[in-house]
Steps between C-alpha positions, in 0.01 A plus 500: 500500500830587664819304556693491830283767664295288744786351702712620789860601420636167623258316268352287780181690575198635316405870502133596497327838530338643812142379454578210265390163640645157426211272400684179411854370543687193383868416479472212253487685169713508185492799267634522146474737204473480124572751225757703690863588440564611856765286668339549842179333378655195334467155654262363762474683833396330822360713778203634693179641357277763659151597387425838653207737488676684215730263307694175472853500643755226434816498715778276369706275726825567316643828378587436136398846388134472595407541865135593468236541231193714566185470286219750576158374399441778248809401299401134453380372163383164359527300823443130431481182706678223310413140588738269310437126528850384597626795707371725781258782437643847463397862454634718223435849374646821369607793714552857385798684644466809716715790379797530733455147633834361368331340201349611169226359281317177578602152610320166517519335843425152631431387857500133603410369845695192607274439802173566315255786527531637147124507437429656840761769447370578152144539625615718790703717262201543271275601790754749642571655159129539428441668837790740447381588150169633632668799658683619193557354154849508355644484154868567565692443823598808700870573523683324780641733765684390816287555807619798707606451860629200691365149531450287809387155615136451402240434771339154499164636379643548151606137461197291404210718622165380627314243294272759341708801401280771346300225332801291394509145637848349493534126420706434813421129473738490204747756639504469882856629547594849612820689413779435752550764766764746391434470127218755456578872508286804432558841350376803690303614195168360373455321166524725193192337343173347632471138610202277572374740770545812292726795584629502858705746694806425707445327833479769765761549769876442508628143459551308823769294331788733407622514139782265403768673290605335177754224556413460869191283473517198729301180511389524863238773484232504768164627380319753718151653492475784256259788460161452338375331184511702178230765473325535163531844350349682207838628385578356159846432355596650164270393219588206280287380212298175441605132577360218294314236701730232642364155418642168617502272197526124543697287254548123498 
């Protein structure tokens, strides 16, 4: 997990890797944390939630110290679906910090969905995490390191891909929305760890959309065609050791 590393400098956009795909998106989510002394994580946060091929990303609406919260699948523990009788369903779990990710130790998180879809998101998360785990087990998160190079407006193919994405079927009936144009940006570098499709190399060719320097990101970004889809490669990232199986537990 890393704090304030998956957002653009102005805090309005999400930053993904070159080859990372957005599987689900919703803007009606509240996130909160327990068992933490960090001021930035206190209180309820309203914002947008992204399920990608590699992680969960929450981008907060307001900047009260937390702008984004990134949770790679391999760092998740004890994910549960809570179904209280008199209040909406919610997901909760524990996330282990990535060294260098602006946070230390572990924290317990909670996600509630004001417009519904909690069960669908939980099942999609479980499927994506299981698919990613097949390529390499983890025991401890790799250190977070800022991606080298610039970032630029992401092409439309990375925002809600085709219905069957490397065997993953997104529940778009529960999450039909797509991220607004001008809010998704991409690093030049590929993900530092495998996702649901395994290791992938950087998309070939220079970006059609030029990089946007920090502090100069506008809202009116026009997407353009870009290169080719990610090409699987046999190159492996640095070795990390074993991840315990992620299981979605249901409580009433």
